[in-house]
Amino acid sequence: MADFAIIGGGIVGVMTAREVAAREPGSIITVLERDAIGQGASRRSAGLHWPFGATPRLRAMTAYSQRYYAALAHDDPGLPIHALDAHVHASAADRLRAITLDEANLRKASGNWRVDGCQYADVRGLAEALADALRPQVTFREGTQVTAIDPGPDGVGVELGTGERLYADRVVLTPGPWIAAPAWRNLLAPLRLRIKKIVALHVDLGPDADAGLAVFADDDAFLLPIAEHGYQLFSYTRDEWDVDPDALHGSVSPADIAAGRACLRRHVPELADAAMSGRVFCDAYSPNREPVVRAMDGAGRVVFAGAASGSGYRLAPAIAAEAVDVLTSREGVARDHQYV
């Protein structure tokens, strides 16, 4: 028997376990992950945090997460979180001002814009480190697939691929892009979530020692220096929907390379021919591109937290905070979380 079961051991699931442990000390918490901690979408994430949000809720969530990660890095400098200088190329200054956090200190510099507060992380490494720190309080069951969930008025039955049945008082679903898994496909169908392909090319020219993040706002693209591995990551929009995460094996296609190089040539043409490899995966998107955090059963015992629309790392602390709000209030949805 568990007080809380969290299904999914990516960065959102681990952050949710951390939030539950902080708010409900002494509770029995179990994280169920079909692979290993941080090995799904988190392993393929660019791990970029930038100080932008298209809606008031997204800006509030981003600001909260920015403070959260800054505190983590301050308390443990060994965590794989790396601060970045950043400049933004945008043709619509009014739009850029509208979506930028106040604390980002947006300012004009050398023909583009500068912002504060950017960082990137090794998301898998961060998830593993946070999970290791939680192990005295939280049970992590890796290689354990959930095959069915059965919410009832007095608890939730969770069927496992090991043949066991776990009972939990409350459950948080953080499946990342695996929203169509048989155990919860029908439960999540009313949310109208879709899965979109995400591609980032590896530019095999090492970044300059002082290279920062370059954001190309008009194309929703960015060039991120990964100095510790000696390459640059070019992320751009790939408009391919309703993909199956289990059918994506990480190989970029000729069409992926061509689309990425075409975008790169518009901004940094001298790098285009060096973009020969990359990473491919996907994420769940909601109709309004905001994360979804809400109870999925009448008793408020099963909460879905996800559909981060490609921003799972950036928004994970805020998603976790909203999820635990719903768990502990049982109101069914996040009610204006006080991001302080």
Short mmCIF file of C-alpha atoms in Angstrom, two decimals:
data_model
loop_
_atom_site.label_atom_id
_atom_site.label_comp_id
_atom_site.label_asym_id
_atom_site.label_seq_id
_atom_site.Cartn_x
_atom_site.Cartn_y
_atom_site.Cartn_z
CA MET A 1 0.00 0.00 0.00
CA ALA A 2 1.26 3.48 -0.91
CA ASP A 3 -0.08 6.87 0.03
CA PHE A 4 1.07 8.24 -3.34
CA ALA A 5 2.02 6.39 -6.53
CA ILE A 6 3.64 8.38 -9.33
CA ILE A 7 3.59 6.69 -12.72
CA GLY A 8 6.49 7.88 -14.84
CA GLY A 9 10.09 8.52 -13.79
CA GLY A 10 11.05 11.38 -16.08
CA ILE A 11 11.84 14.87 -14.85
CA VAL A 12 8.17 15.70 -14.18
CA GLY A 13 7.63 12.47 -12.24
CA VAL A 14 10.76 12.95 -10.15
CA MET A 15 9.86 16.59 -9.46
CA THR A 16 6.39 15.46 -8.40
CA ALA A 17 7.87 12.90 -6.01
CA ARG A 18 10.11 15.63 -4.58
CA GLU A 19 7.13 17.95 -4.10
CA VAL A 20 5.04 15.27 -2.41
CA ALA A 21 7.92 14.34 -0.11
CA ALA A 22 8.35 17.99 0.90
CA ARG A 23 4.67 18.62 1.54
CA GLU A 24 3.68 15.23 2.98
CA PRO A 25 6.64 14.10 5.10
CA GLY A 26 6.33 10.58 6.38
CA SER A 27 4.02 9.47 3.58
CA ILE A 28 4.68 6.30 1.58
CA ILE A 29 5.64 7.34 -1.96
CA THR A 30 6.33 4.97 -4.86
CA VAL A 31 7.52 5.96 -8.33
CA LEU A 32 6.83 3.42 -11.07
CA GLU A 33 8.95 3.64 -14.24
CA ARG A 34 8.82 1.14 -17.07
CA ASP A 35 12.45 1.84 -18.04
CA ALA A 36 15.04 3.59 -15.85
CA ILE A 37 14.81 7.02 -14.23
CA GLY A 38 15.21 9.78 -16.80
CA GLN A 39 15.47 7.38 -19.75
CA GLY A 40 12.40 8.39 -21.77
CA ALA A 41 11.75 11.83 -23.20
CA SER A 42 13.98 13.34 -20.48
CA ARG A 43 17.05 11.61 -21.93
CA ARG A 44 16.46 13.23 -25.31
CA SER A 45 15.51 16.67 -24.01
CA ALA A 46 17.57 19.74 -24.88
CA GLY A 47 17.11 20.70 -21.23
CA LEU A 48 16.77 24.40 -22.00
CA HIS A 49 15.20 26.89 -19.65
CA TRP A 50 14.50 30.30 -21.12
CA PRO A 51 12.53 33.20 -19.60
CA PHE A 52 9.56 33.30 -21.97
CA GLY A 53 5.90 32.32 -21.83
CA ALA A 54 3.14 32.89 -24.37
CA THR A 55 0.36 33.19 -21.77
CA PRO A 56 0.11 34.58 -18.23
CA ARG A 57 -0.02 31.06 -16.77
CA LEU A 58 3.05 29.97 -18.73
CA ARG A 59 4.97 33.05 -17.62
CA ALA A 60 4.05 32.40 -13.99
CA MET A 61 5.07 28.74 -14.31
CA THR A 62 8.33 29.69 -16.02
CA ALA A 63 9.22 32.26 -13.36
CA TYR A 64 8.51 29.76 -10.58
CA SER A 65 10.63 27.08 -12.26
CA GLN A 66 13.45 29.57 -12.85
CA ARG A 67 13.61 30.36 -9.14
CA TYR A 68 13.35 26.67 -8.27
CA TYR A 69 16.26 25.67 -10.50
CA ALA A 70 18.37 28.59 -9.29
CA ALA A 71 17.86 27.41 -5.72
CA LEU A 72 18.75 23.83 -6.67
CA ALA A 73 21.96 24.93 -8.36
CA HIS A 74 22.86 27.16 -5.43
CA ASP A 75 22.30 24.41 -2.88
CA ASP A 76 24.17 21.76 -4.91
CA PRO A 77 26.66 23.23 -7.42
CA GLY A 78 27.47 19.70 -8.59
CA LEU A 79 24.09 19.29 -10.29
CA PRO A 80 24.29 19.35 -14.12
CA ILE A 81 22.65 22.78 -14.48
CA HIS A 82 24.62 25.31 -16.54
CA ALA A 83 23.92 29.04 -16.70
CA LEU A 84 23.93 30.63 -20.16
CA ASP A 85 24.32 34.05 -21.68
CA ALA A 86 21.59 34.47 -24.26
CA HIS A 87 20.67 36.73 -27.14
CA VAL A 88 17.40 36.77 -29.04
CA HIS A 89 16.77 37.59 -32.69
CA ALA A 90 13.18 38.79 -33.21
CA SER A 91 11.50 41.04 -35.74
CA ALA A 92 8.49 41.89 -33.54
CA ALA A 93 9.81 43.75 -30.49
CA ASP A 94 6.34 44.28 -28.98
CA ARG A 95 5.60 40.57 -29.12
CA LEU A 96 8.96 39.75 -27.57
CA ARG A 97 8.35 42.18 -24.71
CA ALA A 98 4.91 40.68 -24.12
CA ILE A 99 6.17 37.12 -23.65
CA THR A 100 9.39 37.84 -21.71
CA LEU A 101 9.52 37.61 -17.93
CA ASP A 102 10.09 40.89 -16.13
CA GLU A 103 13.07 39.41 -14.28
CA ALA A 104 14.75 38.53 -17.60
CA ASN A 105 15.89 42.15 -17.96
CA LEU A 106 15.19 42.26 -21.70
CA ARG A 107 17.46 44.81 -23.35
CA LYS A 108 18.74 45.76 -26.77
CA ALA A 109 22.38 44.90 -27.49
CA SER A 110 24.42 44.74 -30.71
CA GLY A 111 21.46 44.49 -33.04
CA ASN A 112 19.58 41.83 -31.07
CA TRP A 113 18.17 41.38 -27.58
CA ARG A 114 19.78 40.07 -24.40
CA VAL A 115 17.99 38.28 -21.59
CA ASP A 116 19.00 36.95 -18.18
CA GLY A 117 17.99 33.70 -16.54
CA CYS A 118 18.77 31.12 -19.23
CA GLN A 119 20.28 27.76 -18.38
CA TYR A 120 20.40 24.23 -19.66
CA ALA A 121 20.71 20.88 -17.96
CA ASP A 122 21.56 17.27 -18.56
CA VAL A 123 17.96 16.33 -17.80
CA ARG A 124 18.58 12.62 -17.39
CA GLY A 125 21.51 13.30 -15.07
CA LEU A 126 19.47 15.78 -13.07
CA ALA A 127 16.52 13.37 -12.74
CA GLU A 128 18.89 10.63 -11.55
CA ALA A 129 20.59 12.92 -9.03
CA LEU A 130 17.29 14.14 -7.58
CA ALA A 131 15.96 10.58 -7.43
CA ASP A 132 19.08 9.40 -5.60
CA ALA A 133 18.62 12.15 -3.02
CA LEU A 134 14.99 11.09 -2.53
CA ARG A 135 15.61 7.37 -2.09
CA PRO A 136 15.56 7.47 1.73
CA GLN A 137 11.97 8.77 1.46
CA VAL A 138 10.75 7.45 -1.90
CA THR A 139 10.69 3.97 -3.43
CA PHE A 140 11.71 3.95 -7.10
CA ARG A 141 10.66 0.85 -8.99
CA GLU A 142 12.40 0.86 -12.34
CA GLY A 143 11.69 -1.62 -15.11
CA THR A 144 8.13 -1.87 -13.81
CA GLN A 145 5.38 -1.28 -16.33
CA VAL A 146 1.86 -0.32 -15.31
CA THR A 147 -0.68 -2.39 -17.20
CA ALA A 148 -3.92 -1.08 -15.68
CA ILE A 149 -5.22 1.42 -13.16
CA ASP A 150 -8.53 0.99 -11.38
CA PRO A 151 -9.65 4.10 -9.47
CA GLY A 152 -12.33 3.64 -6.85
CA PRO A 153 -13.86 5.64 -4.02
CA ASP A 154 -11.42 4.24 -1.46
CA GLY A 155 -8.19 4.02 -3.42
CA VAL A 156 -6.59 3.11 -6.74
CA GLY A 157 -5.58 -0.37 -7.82
CA VAL A 158 -2.46 -0.36 -10.00
CA GLU A 159 -1.71 -3.52 -11.98
CA LEU A 160 1.98 -4.07 -12.70
CA GLY A 161 3.76 -5.99 -15.42
CA THR A 162 5.44 -8.01 -12.66
CA GLY A 163 2.06 -9.59 -11.88
CA GLU A 164 1.60 -7.59 -8.69
CA ARG A 165 -1.25 -5.29 -7.77
CA LEU A 166 -0.28 -2.14 -5.89
CA TYR A 167 -2.86 -0.14 -3.95
CA ALA A 168 -2.42 3.61 -3.59
CA ASP A 169 -4.50 6.28 -1.96
CA ARG A 170 -3.65 8.73 -4.74
CA VAL A 171 -1.94 8.44 -8.12
CA VAL A 172 -0.22 10.96 -10.38
CA LEU A 173 0.14 10.09 -14.06
CA THR A 174 3.25 11.68 -15.59
CA PRO A 175 3.65 9.56 -18.74
CA GLY A 176 5.30 12.16 -20.98
CA PRO A 177 4.46 11.28 -24.59
CA TRP A 178 3.07 7.84 -23.69
CA ILE A 179 -0.46 9.16 -23.34
CA ALA A 180 -1.91 6.32 -25.43
CA ALA A 181 -0.64 3.49 -23.21
CA PRO A 182 -3.46 0.95 -22.76
CA ALA A 183 -3.54 1.41 -18.97
CA TRP A 184 -4.79 5.02 -19.26
CA ARG A 185 -5.63 5.69 -22.91
CA ASN A 186 -9.38 5.81 -22.34
CA LEU A 187 -9.00 7.83 -19.14
CA LEU A 188 -7.02 10.57 -20.93
CA ALA A 189 -9.03 10.59 -24.19
CA PRO A 190 -11.25 13.56 -23.11
CA LEU A 191 -8.15 15.80 -22.87
CA ARG A 192 -7.69 15.71 -26.68
CA LEU A 193 -3.92 15.56 -26.40
CA ARG A 194 -1.73 14.95 -29.45
CA ILE A 195 1.85 13.78 -29.88
CA LYS A 196 4.21 15.91 -31.97
CA LYS A 197 7.62 14.98 -33.27
CA ILE A 198 10.56 16.99 -31.90
CA VAL A 199 13.90 17.15 -33.71
CA ALA A 200 17.18 18.82 -32.85
CA LEU A 201 20.28 18.62 -35.05
CA HIS A 202 23.81 18.27 -33.74
CA VAL A 203 26.12 20.83 -35.34
CA ASP A 204 29.53 19.19 -35.28
CA LEU A 205 31.50 22.39 -34.90
CA GLY A 206 32.51 23.07 -31.34
CA PRO A 207 31.13 26.27 -29.84
CA ASP A 208 33.43 29.17 -29.01
CA ALA A 209 34.48 29.29 -25.39
CA ASP A 210 32.22 32.27 -24.74
CA ALA A 211 29.30 31.12 -26.92
CA GLY A 212 25.84 31.66 -25.50
CA LEU A 213 22.34 30.64 -26.45
CA ALA A 214 20.98 32.13 -29.68
CA VAL A 215 17.19 32.25 -29.94
CA PHE A 216 15.56 32.81 -33.34
CA ALA A 217 12.11 33.81 -32.16
CA ASP A 218 10.43 34.18 -35.55
CA ASP A 219 11.16 30.52 -36.37
CA ASP A 220 10.71 29.16 -32.81
CA ALA A 221 14.27 27.82 -33.06
CA PHE A 222 17.43 28.04 -31.00
CA LEU A 223 21.14 27.19 -31.15
CA LEU A 224 22.45 25.85 -27.85
CA PRO A 225 26.17 25.32 -27.17
CA ILE A 226 26.84 21.98 -25.47
CA ALA A 227 30.40 22.82 -24.55
CA GLU A 228 31.08 19.70 -22.48
CA HIS A 229 30.40 17.50 -25.53
CA GLY A 230 31.93 19.77 -28.16
CA TYR A 231 28.90 20.38 -30.37
CA GLN A 232 25.96 22.74 -30.75
CA LEU A 233 22.32 21.72 -30.66
CA PHE A 234 19.99 23.32 -33.19
CA SER A 235 16.34 22.91 -32.27
CA TYR A 236 13.65 23.87 -34.77
CA THR A 237 9.97 23.22 -35.34
CA ARG A 238 9.07 19.93 -37.03
CA ASP A 239 5.36 19.93 -37.84
CA GLU A 240 4.67 16.19 -37.73
CA TRP A 241 1.81 15.03 -35.53
CA ASP A 242 0.27 11.88 -34.07
CA VAL A 243 3.50 9.95 -33.91
CA ASP A 244 4.06 6.86 -31.78
CA PRO A 245 6.87 7.29 -29.23
CA ASP A 246 7.61 3.57 -29.35
CA ALA A 247 8.12 3.77 -33.13
CA LEU A 248 10.74 6.51 -32.91
CA HIS A 249 14.20 5.04 -32.55
CA GLY A 250 16.24 8.21 -32.44
CA SER A 251 17.38 8.28 -36.06
CA VAL A 252 16.99 11.54 -37.96
CA SER A 253 15.55 11.19 -41.45
CA PRO A 254 16.69 12.90 -44.66
CA ALA A 255 13.62 15.15 -44.36
CA ASP A 256 14.59 16.07 -40.79
CA ILE A 257 18.11 17.02 -41.90
CA ALA A 258 16.84 19.02 -44.88
CA ALA A 259 14.28 20.96 -42.85
CA GLY A 260 16.76 21.72 -40.09
CA ARG A 261 19.49 22.84 -42.48
CA ALA A 262 17.05 25.11 -44.35
CA CYS A 263 16.15 26.83 -41.08
CA LEU A 264 19.79 27.01 -40.00
CA ARG A 265 20.81 28.61 -43.31
CA ARG A 266 18.40 31.47 -42.64
CA HIS A 267 20.20 32.32 -39.43
CA VAL A 268 23.73 30.88 -39.30
CA PRO A 269 24.44 29.63 -42.83
CA GLU A 270 28.06 28.77 -42.13
CA LEU A 271 26.93 26.02 -39.75
CA ALA A 272 24.38 24.30 -41.98
CA ASP A 273 26.68 21.77 -43.64
CA ALA A 274 28.01 20.69 -40.23
CA ALA A 275 24.52 19.59 -39.12
CA MET A 276 24.70 15.92 -40.03
CA SER A 277 23.19 14.12 -37.04
CA GLY A 278 20.80 14.79 -34.20
CA ARG A 279 18.15 13.53 -31.84
CA VAL A 280 14.51 12.71 -32.46
CA PHE A 281 11.66 12.16 -30.08
CA CYS A 282 8.25 13.60 -29.28
CA ASP A 283 6.05 15.13 -26.61
CA ALA A 284 2.39 15.48 -25.71
CA TYR A 285 0.71 18.77 -26.62
CA SER A 286 -2.56 20.16 -25.32
CA PRO A 287 -4.99 22.11 -27.53
CA ASN A 288 -3.92 25.45 -25.99
CA ARG A 289 -0.21 24.53 -25.60
CA GLU A 290 -0.40 24.86 -21.81
CA PRO A 291 0.34 21.92 -19.50
CA VAL A 292 -2.63 19.95 -18.26
CA VAL A 293 -2.91 19.23 -14.53
CA ARG A 294 -6.25 17.82 -13.42
CA ALA A 295 -8.00 14.94 -11.72
CA MET A 296 -9.27 12.31 -14.13
CA ASP A 297 -11.70 10.44 -11.87
CA GLY A 298 -14.70 11.48 -9.83
CA ALA A 299 -13.02 10.94 -6.47
CA GLY A 300 -9.98 13.06 -7.40
CA ARG A 301 -7.59 10.21 -6.71
CA VAL A 302 -5.95 10.03 -10.16
CA VAL A 303 -4.29 13.21 -11.41
CA PHE A 304 -2.76 13.69 -14.84
CA ALA A 305 0.21 16.07 -15.02
CA GLY A 306 1.83 16.64 -18.37
CA ALA A 307 1.30 17.73 -21.96
CA ALA A 308 4.15 20.19 -21.52
CA SER A 309 4.27 20.81 -25.29
CA GLY A 310 8.03 20.40 -25.56
CA SER A 311 8.80 22.33 -22.34
CA GLY A 312 8.84 19.50 -19.80
CA TYR A 313 12.17 20.49 -18.27
CA ARG A 314 11.43 24.20 -18.25
CA LEU A 315 8.06 23.77 -16.54
CA ALA A 316 8.60 20.60 -14.47
CA PRO A 317 8.81 22.25 -11.01
CA ALA A 318 5.64 24.25 -11.67
CA ILE A 319 3.77 21.25 -13.09
CA ALA A 320 4.73 19.25 -9.99
CA ALA A 321 3.54 22.03 -7.68
CA GLU A 322 0.17 22.20 -9.44
CA ALA A 323 -0.16 18.41 -9.39
CA VAL A 324 0.31 18.25 -5.63
CA ASP A 325 -2.15 21.14 -5.22
CA VAL A 326 -4.76 19.02 -6.97
CA LEU A 327 -3.83 15.87 -5.04
CA THR A 328 -4.13 17.53 -1.69
CA SER A 329 -7.19 19.67 -2.43
CA ARG A 330 -9.07 17.11 -4.53
CA GLU A 331 -10.79 19.94 -6.36
CA GLY A 332 -10.03 18.31 -9.70
CA VAL A 333 -8.00 21.10 -11.32
CA ALA A 334 -5.17 23.41 -10.34
CA ARG A 335 -6.67 26.56 -8.81
CA ASP A 336 -4.40 29.57 -9.34
CA HIS A 337 -1.31 28.17 -7.71
CA GLN A 338 0.48 30.89 -5.79
CA TYR A 339 3.86 30.98 -7.50
CA VAL A 340 5.95 32.63 -4.82
#
